[in-house]
Short mmCIF file of C-alpha atoms and ligand atoms in Angstrom, two decimals:
data_model
loop_
_atom_site.label_atom_id
_atom_site.label_comp_id
_atom_site.label_asym_id
_atom_site.label_seq_id
_atom_site.Cartn_x
_atom_site.Cartn_y
_atom_site.Cartn_z
CA MET A 220 -9.81 0.80 24.63
CA GLU A 221 -8.53 4.33 24.48
CA THR A 222 -6.15 5.31 21.69
CA LYS A 223 -3.58 7.75 22.78
CA LEU A 224 -2.56 10.21 20.03
CA LEU A 225 1.18 10.31 20.04
CA GLY A 226 3.45 12.47 18.50
CA ILE A 227 7.12 12.74 17.44
CA SER A 228 9.10 13.67 20.73
CA LYS A 229 11.67 11.54 22.38
CA GLN A 230 9.19 10.34 24.90
CA ASP A 231 6.32 9.88 22.51
CA ILE A 232 9.27 7.58 20.66
CA GLU A 233 9.95 5.58 23.89
CA GLN A 234 6.31 5.03 24.88
CA ALA A 235 5.18 3.85 21.14
CA ALA A 236 8.41 1.34 21.56
CA ALA A 237 7.15 0.49 25.08
CA ILE A 238 3.68 -0.32 23.70
CA LEU A 239 5.20 -2.50 21.33
CA HIS A 240 7.70 -4.27 23.31
CA GLU A 241 4.77 -5.49 25.52
CA GLY A 242 2.74 -6.95 22.77
CA GLY A 243 0.54 -3.70 22.01
CA LEU A 244 -0.99 -2.52 18.67
CA VAL A 245 0.76 1.16 17.55
CA ALA A 246 -0.03 3.10 14.38
CA ILE A 247 2.96 4.41 12.65
CA PRO A 248 3.61 6.57 10.23
CA THR A 249 6.00 5.42 7.20
CA GLU A 250 6.59 7.37 3.78
CA THR A 251 4.22 5.19 2.00
CA VAL A 252 1.23 4.92 3.84
CA TYR A 253 0.45 4.53 7.86
CA GLY A 254 1.13 1.21 9.24
CA LEU A 255 -0.55 -0.73 11.83
CA GLY A 256 2.34 -2.54 14.14
CA ALA A 257 2.96 -5.31 16.27
CA ASP A 258 5.95 -7.03 17.50
CA GLY A 259 6.10 -9.46 14.46
CA LEU A 260 7.72 -12.22 16.52
CA ASN A 261 5.28 -12.49 19.00
CA ALA A 262 2.14 -14.15 17.70
CA GLU A 263 -0.22 -12.84 20.16
CA ALA A 264 0.08 -9.64 19.02
CA VAL A 265 0.18 -10.29 15.68
CA ARG A 266 -3.32 -12.20 16.18
CA ARG A 267 -4.56 -8.57 17.35
CA ILE A 268 -3.65 -6.86 14.21
CA PHE A 269 -5.94 -8.90 12.16
CA GLU A 270 -8.71 -8.47 14.73
CA ALA A 271 -8.78 -4.50 14.63
CA LYS A 272 -8.48 -4.47 10.86
CA GLY A 273 -11.01 -7.45 10.09
CA ARG A 274 -8.07 -8.93 7.79
CA PRO A 275 -8.13 -12.28 6.09
CA GLN A 276 -5.75 -14.67 8.17
CA ASP A 277 -4.13 -16.03 5.02
CA ASN A 278 -3.08 -12.31 4.24
CA PRO A 279 0.78 -12.39 5.54
CA LEU A 280 1.98 -9.32 6.72
CA ILE A 281 5.43 -7.12 5.83
CA LEU A 282 8.08 -6.92 8.64
CA HIS A 283 9.78 -3.71 9.08
CA ILE A 284 13.12 -3.13 10.57
CA PRO A 285 15.85 -0.34 10.90
CA ASP A 286 18.18 -1.47 8.83
CA ALA A 287 19.63 -4.10 6.83
CA SER A 288 21.60 -5.71 9.54
CA TRP A 289 18.30 -7.33 11.00
CA LEU A 290 17.84 -9.02 8.16
CA GLU A 291 19.58 -11.99 9.41
CA ARG A 292 17.35 -12.25 12.26
CA CYS A 293 14.40 -13.20 10.57
CA CYS A 294 15.73 -14.43 6.83
CA GLU A 295 17.08 -17.86 6.32
CA GLU A 296 18.83 -16.80 3.46
CA VAL A 297 19.67 -13.20 2.15
CA PRO A 298 20.91 -13.51 -1.62
CA PRO A 299 23.62 -10.76 -2.91
CA LEU A 300 20.79 -9.31 -5.07
CA ALA A 301 18.73 -8.16 -1.54
CA ARG A 302 21.66 -6.97 -0.22
CA THR A 303 22.32 -4.50 -3.42
CA LEU A 304 18.82 -3.74 -3.49
CA ALA A 305 18.64 -2.80 0.28
CA GLU A 306 22.07 -0.74 -0.37
CA ARG A 307 20.38 1.06 -3.01
CA PHE A 308 16.70 1.32 -1.96
CA TRP A 309 16.64 1.34 1.73
CA PRO A 310 15.42 3.03 3.53
CA GLY A 311 12.48 3.27 1.03
CA PRO A 312 9.57 1.85 -0.13
CA LEU A 313 10.89 -1.68 -1.17
CA THR A 314 9.61 -5.07 0.33
CA MET A 315 11.66 -8.20 -0.55
CA ILE A 316 10.14 -11.39 -0.33
CA LEU A 317 12.98 -13.73 1.34
CA LYS A 318 12.81 -17.64 2.81
CA ARG A 319 11.72 -16.77 6.33
CA ARG A 320 13.49 -18.23 9.71
CA ALA A 321 11.28 -20.40 12.15
CA VAL A 322 11.89 -17.54 14.64
CA VAL A 323 8.93 -15.91 12.54
CA PRO A 324 5.45 -17.41 13.46
CA ASP A 325 3.08 -18.91 11.04
CA VAL A 326 0.52 -15.89 11.72
CA THR A 327 3.23 -13.09 10.70
CA THR A 328 3.31 -14.80 6.96
CA GLY A 329 -0.11 -16.48 6.59
CA GLY A 330 1.75 -19.69 6.79
CA LEU A 331 4.03 -19.12 4.18
CA ASP A 332 7.80 -20.04 4.04
CA THR A 333 8.67 -16.69 2.87
CA VAL A 334 8.56 -13.52 4.66
CA GLY A 335 8.26 -9.91 3.30
CA MET A 336 10.96 -7.28 4.61
CA ARG A 337 11.25 -3.67 4.63
CA CYS A 338 12.94 -0.62 5.80
CA PRO A 339 10.62 2.17 5.64
CA ALA A 340 12.01 5.84 5.65
CA HIS A 341 10.15 7.67 8.39
CA PRO A 342 12.89 8.41 10.66
CA VAL A 343 10.57 8.31 13.46
CA THR A 344 9.31 4.58 12.98
CA ARG A 345 12.91 3.46 12.68
CA ALA A 346 13.49 5.24 16.00
CA ILE A 347 10.58 3.52 17.52
CA ILE A 348 11.46 -0.23 16.03
CA ALA A 349 14.94 0.20 16.82
CA GLN A 350 14.13 1.35 20.46
CA ALA A 351 11.44 -1.55 20.40
CA ASP A 352 14.31 -3.95 19.60
CA VAL A 353 11.79 -6.39 17.57
CA PRO A 354 10.75 -6.01 14.07
CA VAL A 355 7.21 -5.08 13.72
CA ALA A 356 4.98 -6.54 11.58
CA ALA A 357 2.62 -3.80 10.08
CA PRO A 358 0.30 -4.07 7.25
CA SER A 359 -1.55 -0.73 6.19
CA ALA A 360 -3.57 0.79 9.21
CA ASN A 361 -7.01 0.85 7.50
CA LEU A 362 -9.91 -1.33 8.45
CA SER A 363 -9.73 -4.43 5.58
CA GLY A 364 -10.68 -3.37 2.27
CA ARG A 365 -10.90 0.32 2.83
CA PRO A 366 -8.76 2.66 1.14
CA SER A 367 -5.23 2.91 3.12
CA CYS A 368 -4.56 5.59 5.22
CA THR A 369 -2.15 8.52 4.54
CA THR A 370 -2.98 10.73 7.60
CA ALA A 371 -3.15 10.27 11.64
CA ALA A 372 -6.58 11.28 10.87
CA ASP A 373 -7.63 8.44 8.30
CA VAL A 374 -6.22 6.28 11.32
CA GLN A 375 -8.14 8.04 13.63
CA GLU A 376 -11.48 7.16 11.46
CA ASP A 377 -10.54 3.35 10.71
CA MET A 378 -8.80 2.43 14.15
CA ASN A 379 -10.15 5.02 17.16
CA GLY A 380 -10.79 2.46 20.48
CA LYS A 381 -9.32 -0.64 18.75
CA ILE A 382 -5.68 0.05 18.85
CA ASP A 383 -3.19 1.34 21.68
CA ALA A 384 -1.85 4.39 20.15
CA ILE A 385 -1.35 5.99 16.84
CA VAL A 386 1.93 8.05 16.35
CA ASP A 387 1.41 11.03 14.42
CA GLY A 388 4.17 12.19 12.05
CA GLY A 389 2.64 14.14 9.48
CA PRO A 390 0.86 13.11 6.15
CA CYS A 391 2.87 10.54 3.84
CA SER A 392 5.24 11.56 1.16
CA VAL A 393 4.79 8.92 -0.84
CA GLY A 394 0.95 8.14 -0.89
CA VAL A 395 1.13 4.63 -1.95
CA GLU A 396 2.35 1.30 -0.54
CA SER A 397 5.27 -0.38 -1.03
CA THR A 398 6.70 -1.91 -4.16
CA ILE A 399 6.73 -5.98 -3.51
CA LEU A 400 9.59 -7.77 -5.06
CA ASP A 401 9.83 -11.57 -4.67
CA LEU A 402 13.68 -12.63 -4.76
CA THR A 403 13.09 -16.31 -3.87
CA VAL A 404 12.49 -16.75 -7.68
CA THR A 405 14.68 -15.98 -10.47
CA PRO A 406 13.95 -13.84 -12.65
CA PRO A 407 12.62 -11.87 -9.54
CA ARG A 408 8.99 -11.12 -9.35
CA LEU A 409 6.95 -8.15 -9.04
CA LEU A 410 4.01 -9.14 -6.69
CA ARG A 411 2.49 -5.50 -6.14
CA PRO A 412 3.48 -2.26 -7.70
CA GLY A 413 4.41 0.57 -5.43
CA GLY A 414 6.37 3.82 -4.27
CA LEU A 415 9.50 2.45 -6.19
CA PRO A 416 8.96 2.51 -9.86
CA LEU A 417 9.43 -1.10 -11.59
CA GLU A 418 11.87 0.68 -14.43
CA THR A 419 14.04 1.91 -11.27
CA LEU A 420 13.73 -1.56 -10.20
CA GLN A 421 14.92 -2.90 -13.56
CA SER A 422 17.65 -0.87 -13.75
CA VAL A 423 19.39 -3.00 -11.17
CA CYS A 424 17.74 -6.18 -11.48
CA GLY A 425 17.30 -6.53 -15.65
CA ARG A 426 14.45 -9.02 -16.19
CA ILE A 427 11.51 -8.81 -13.70
CA GLU A 428 8.33 -11.14 -14.15
CA VAL A 429 5.27 -8.97 -13.35
CA ASP A 430 2.59 -11.23 -11.54
CA LYS A 431 -0.85 -11.62 -13.42
CA ALA A 432 -2.54 -10.23 -10.49
CA VAL A 433 -0.88 -7.05 -10.89
CA THR A 434 -2.77 -5.80 -13.99
CA GLN A 435 -5.80 -8.27 -13.93
CA LEU A 436 -8.68 -9.75 -11.96
CA LEU A 437 -7.63 -13.54 -11.36
CA CYS A 438 -10.03 -16.02 -12.67
CA PRO A 439 -11.82 -18.01 -9.70
CA GLY A 440 -9.45 -20.66 -7.66
CA GLU A 441 -6.14 -18.71 -9.38
CA GLN A 442 -3.96 -18.00 -6.71
CA PRO A 443 -1.81 -14.74 -6.73
CA LYS A 444 1.85 -15.01 -5.33
CA ALA A 445 0.88 -12.04 -2.81
CA PRO A 446 -2.20 -13.75 -0.87
CA GLY A 447 -3.44 -9.91 -0.33
CA MET A 448 -3.85 -9.43 -3.97
CA LYS A 449 -6.86 -11.16 -4.24
CA TYR A 450 -8.83 -9.48 -2.04
CA ARG A 451 -11.09 -6.44 -2.77
CA HIS A 452 -9.45 -3.37 -1.98
CA TYR A 453 -8.98 0.45 -1.52
CA ALA A 454 -12.88 0.24 -2.31
CA PRO A 455 -15.22 3.41 -0.93
CA LYS A 456 -18.56 2.89 -0.42
CA ALA A 457 -20.18 3.59 -4.06
CA PRO A 458 -19.12 1.55 -6.77
CA VAL A 459 -16.03 2.72 -9.02
CA THR A 460 -15.68 2.41 -12.65
CA VAL A 461 -11.67 3.51 -13.98
CA VAL A 462 -11.84 5.06 -17.42
CA THR A 463 -7.88 4.37 -18.92
CA GLY A 464 -6.65 6.07 -22.29
CA ASP A 465 -6.18 9.26 -23.44
CA ALA A 466 -7.62 11.70 -20.59
CA ALA A 467 -9.32 14.09 -22.70
CA ARG A 468 -11.04 11.35 -24.44
CA ALA A 469 -11.96 9.53 -20.93
CA ALA A 470 -13.40 12.96 -19.58
CA GLU A 471 -15.63 12.95 -22.52
CA TYR A 472 -16.50 8.97 -21.53
CA ILE A 473 -17.56 10.19 -18.25
CA ALA A 474 -18.98 12.91 -19.04
CA ALA A 475 -21.68 11.13 -21.27
CA HIS A 476 -22.19 8.10 -19.14
CA ILE A 477 -22.21 9.47 -15.71
CA ALA A 478 -25.71 9.63 -13.76
CA PRO A 479 -26.71 12.79 -11.91
CA SER A 480 -25.97 11.16 -8.45
CA GLY A 481 -22.10 10.14 -9.22
CA GLY A 482 -18.98 11.73 -8.48
CA VAL A 483 -15.48 12.25 -10.24
CA LEU A 484 -12.29 11.52 -9.36
CA CYS A 485 -10.16 13.22 -12.08
CA PHE A 486 -7.08 14.75 -13.33
CA ASP A 487 -6.87 18.74 -12.14
CA GLU A 488 -7.22 19.86 -15.76
CA PHE A 489 -10.81 18.26 -15.93
CA ALA A 490 -11.83 19.36 -12.48
CA GLU A 491 -13.95 22.65 -13.96
CA ARG A 492 -15.75 20.35 -16.44
CA PHE A 493 -17.05 18.28 -13.73
CA SER A 494 -17.59 20.94 -11.32
CA ALA A 495 -21.61 20.31 -11.57
CA TYR A 496 -20.83 16.84 -9.41
CA PRO A 497 -18.72 16.28 -6.36
CA VAL A 498 -15.21 16.16 -8.02
CA GLU A 499 -11.54 14.77 -6.17
CA THR A 500 -8.71 15.68 -7.91
CA LEU A 501 -5.98 13.43 -8.63
CA GLY A 502 -3.41 15.76 -9.35
CA GLY A 503 -1.93 17.08 -13.08
CA VAL A 504 -2.08 14.55 -15.86
CA CYS A 505 1.54 14.09 -15.94
CA ASP A 506 2.32 14.49 -11.92
CA ARG A 507 2.47 10.76 -11.15
CA GLU A 508 4.02 11.34 -7.50
CA GLU A 509 1.26 13.83 -6.68
CA GLN A 510 -1.59 11.33 -7.87
CA ALA A 511 0.24 8.51 -5.77
CA ARG A 512 -0.11 10.92 -2.67
CA ARG A 513 -3.94 11.69 -3.24
CA VAL A 514 -5.46 8.70 -4.72
CA PHE A 515 -6.48 7.10 -1.29
CA ASP A 516 -7.60 10.28 0.64
CA ALA A 517 -9.58 11.04 -3.01
CA LEU A 518 -11.34 7.73 -2.48
CA ARG A 519 -11.98 8.00 1.20
CA ALA A 520 -13.45 11.59 0.45
CA PHE A 521 -16.42 10.01 -1.28
CA ASP A 522 -17.76 8.16 1.42
CA GLY A 523 -18.29 11.50 3.08
CA THR A 524 -21.13 12.28 0.20
CA ALA A 525 -23.95 10.92 -1.18
CA VAL A 526 -22.88 9.85 -4.70
CA THR A 527 -24.16 6.67 -5.52
CA GLU A 528 -21.37 6.15 -8.43
CA ILE A 529 -17.69 7.00 -9.01
CA TRP A 530 -16.09 7.68 -12.32
CA ALA A 531 -12.19 7.95 -12.05
CA GLN A 532 -9.35 8.81 -14.55
CA CYS A 533 -6.73 6.80 -14.49
CA PRO A 534 -2.71 7.25 -15.55
CA ASP A 535 -0.70 4.90 -17.63
CA GLY A 536 1.62 2.48 -16.59
CA ARG A 537 5.01 4.66 -16.20
CA GLY A 538 6.65 5.52 -13.18
CA LEU A 539 4.48 5.62 -9.95
CA GLY A 540 1.51 5.39 -12.27
CA LEU A 541 1.75 1.64 -12.49
CA ALA A 542 0.61 1.57 -8.85
CA VAL A 543 -1.67 4.37 -9.10
CA ALA A 544 -3.51 2.54 -11.74
CA ASN A 545 -3.34 -0.49 -9.98
CA ARG A 546 -4.75 0.81 -6.57
CA LEU A 547 -7.74 2.33 -8.46
CA GLN A 548 -8.55 -0.58 -10.61
CA LYS A 549 -8.42 -2.65 -7.40
CA ALA A 550 -11.06 0.00 -6.06
CA ALA A 551 -13.08 -0.72 -8.95
CA GLY A 552 -13.25 -4.44 -9.02
CA PHE A 553 -11.08 -4.32 -12.29
CA HIS A 554 -14.34 -2.57 -13.85
CA VAL A 555 -12.47 -0.77 -16.54
CA ILE A 556 -13.46 0.94 -19.82
CA ASP A 557 -10.63 2.01 -21.89
CA VAL A 558 -11.31 4.75 -24.60
CA GLY A 559 -7.42 4.31 -26.51
CA GLU A 560 -5.48 6.62 -27.01
CA GLU A 561 -5.40 10.08 -29.24
CA ALA A 562 -4.53 9.10 -33.21
CA GLU A 563 -1.30 10.88 -33.96
CA THR A 564 -1.67 13.85 -36.34
P1 AMP B 256 -0.09 -4.27 3.48
O1 AMP B 256 0.57 -4.64 4.41
O2 AMP B 256 -1.74 -4.33 3.65
O3 AMP B 256 0.19 -3.09 2.41
O4 AMP B 256 -0.52 -5.70 2.88
C1 AMP B 256 0.93 -6.55 2.60
C2 AMP B 256 0.69 -7.07 1.33
O5 AMP B 256 2.04 -7.87 1.32
C3 AMP B 256 -0.24 -8.11 1.02
O6 AMP B 256 -0.71 -7.93 -0.16
C4 AMP B 256 0.55 -9.51 1.13
O7 AMP B 256 0.13 -10.34 0.61
C5 AMP B 256 1.74 -9.36 0.66
N1 AMP B 256 2.82 -9.96 1.35
C6 AMP B 256 3.23 -9.91 2.84
N2 AMP B 256 4.26 -11.22 3.11
C7 AMP B 256 4.24 -11.79 2.08
C8 AMP B 256 4.86 -12.86 1.35
N3 AMP B 256 5.22 -13.76 2.39
N4 AMP B 256 4.94 -13.35 0.43
C9 AMP B 256 4.02 -12.87 -1.03
N5 AMP B 256 3.45 -11.64 -0.37
C10 AMP B 256 3.50 -11.05 0.91
MG1 MG B 257 -3.23 -2.97 2.83
#
């Protein structure tokens, strides 16, 4: 199959919408990461997403809608808190888990009686969905297991020849996936940290429980609430070790343990120190927004090198740091070494 590369003109938007309407696959830009979209109410079309990505069937997809008024089309119940959150944070990087309506096929929800709903902030994608007039099921546009795509070129690398079209809407401004909040339970539960910080949600919702799968490797047989959280994810080819704790101490630890064939993913401030190795930088120690934008491309970049191991520095869990740390730790299969904080003087 030839994969068309589309831009953001009116004709391109119309073409992308027509492909979706007819049951085809289109990679779409969002503010978080690129999504691989299909008509979320068309079981046959959704099945093709799983095939193109090599995604396990039990890993449900998020439905993307152009505004909150579409919630009723897909959800049985929309609690007042969901409306408040939609008003506050949509369009934006928040996915809400709600009770699904029967019109949403099993293949979209992985057989669950709930569905993930999101309104993305990219105007081109909202225009495409509105024009297609169907909620668009879209997981991240990477091959299953690989780091997510934050540019159209990343999507081409993974999906060329497998899907009908890619819409190039420029690089993603957030860079990590949406925050997933389950609103079918009380208190609401954070299933995946993402582009909307937990603290921001807490300021509106009060208490939020954090699912264990966010910070830990689950025991065999343990089921996370977001089925996708149990899979190995975001992984470059070489094994990754994450070093948490004080950044200067982490750099020392890495310098003492790295093999000559190793690579380093570090904060900008430490790039020089590791200049003898292939280095990718995450952004400044305190610049969590930049770290979120860069983390996936940095992980992908190592696949173009011959490194046999990757050592990564890691932000703490404040703000977007929780999502960046989660992606790094998942890329490492939770192989994490904590060097502790610098003692106060
Ligand atoms: P991706 O689209 O690649 O970001 O993956 C979507 C994530 O959303 C996966 O981790 C899914 O397990 C999660 N997800 C989607 N729908 C639901 C749902 N109804 N309940 C819980 N998690 C969900
Ligand atoms: Mg994904």
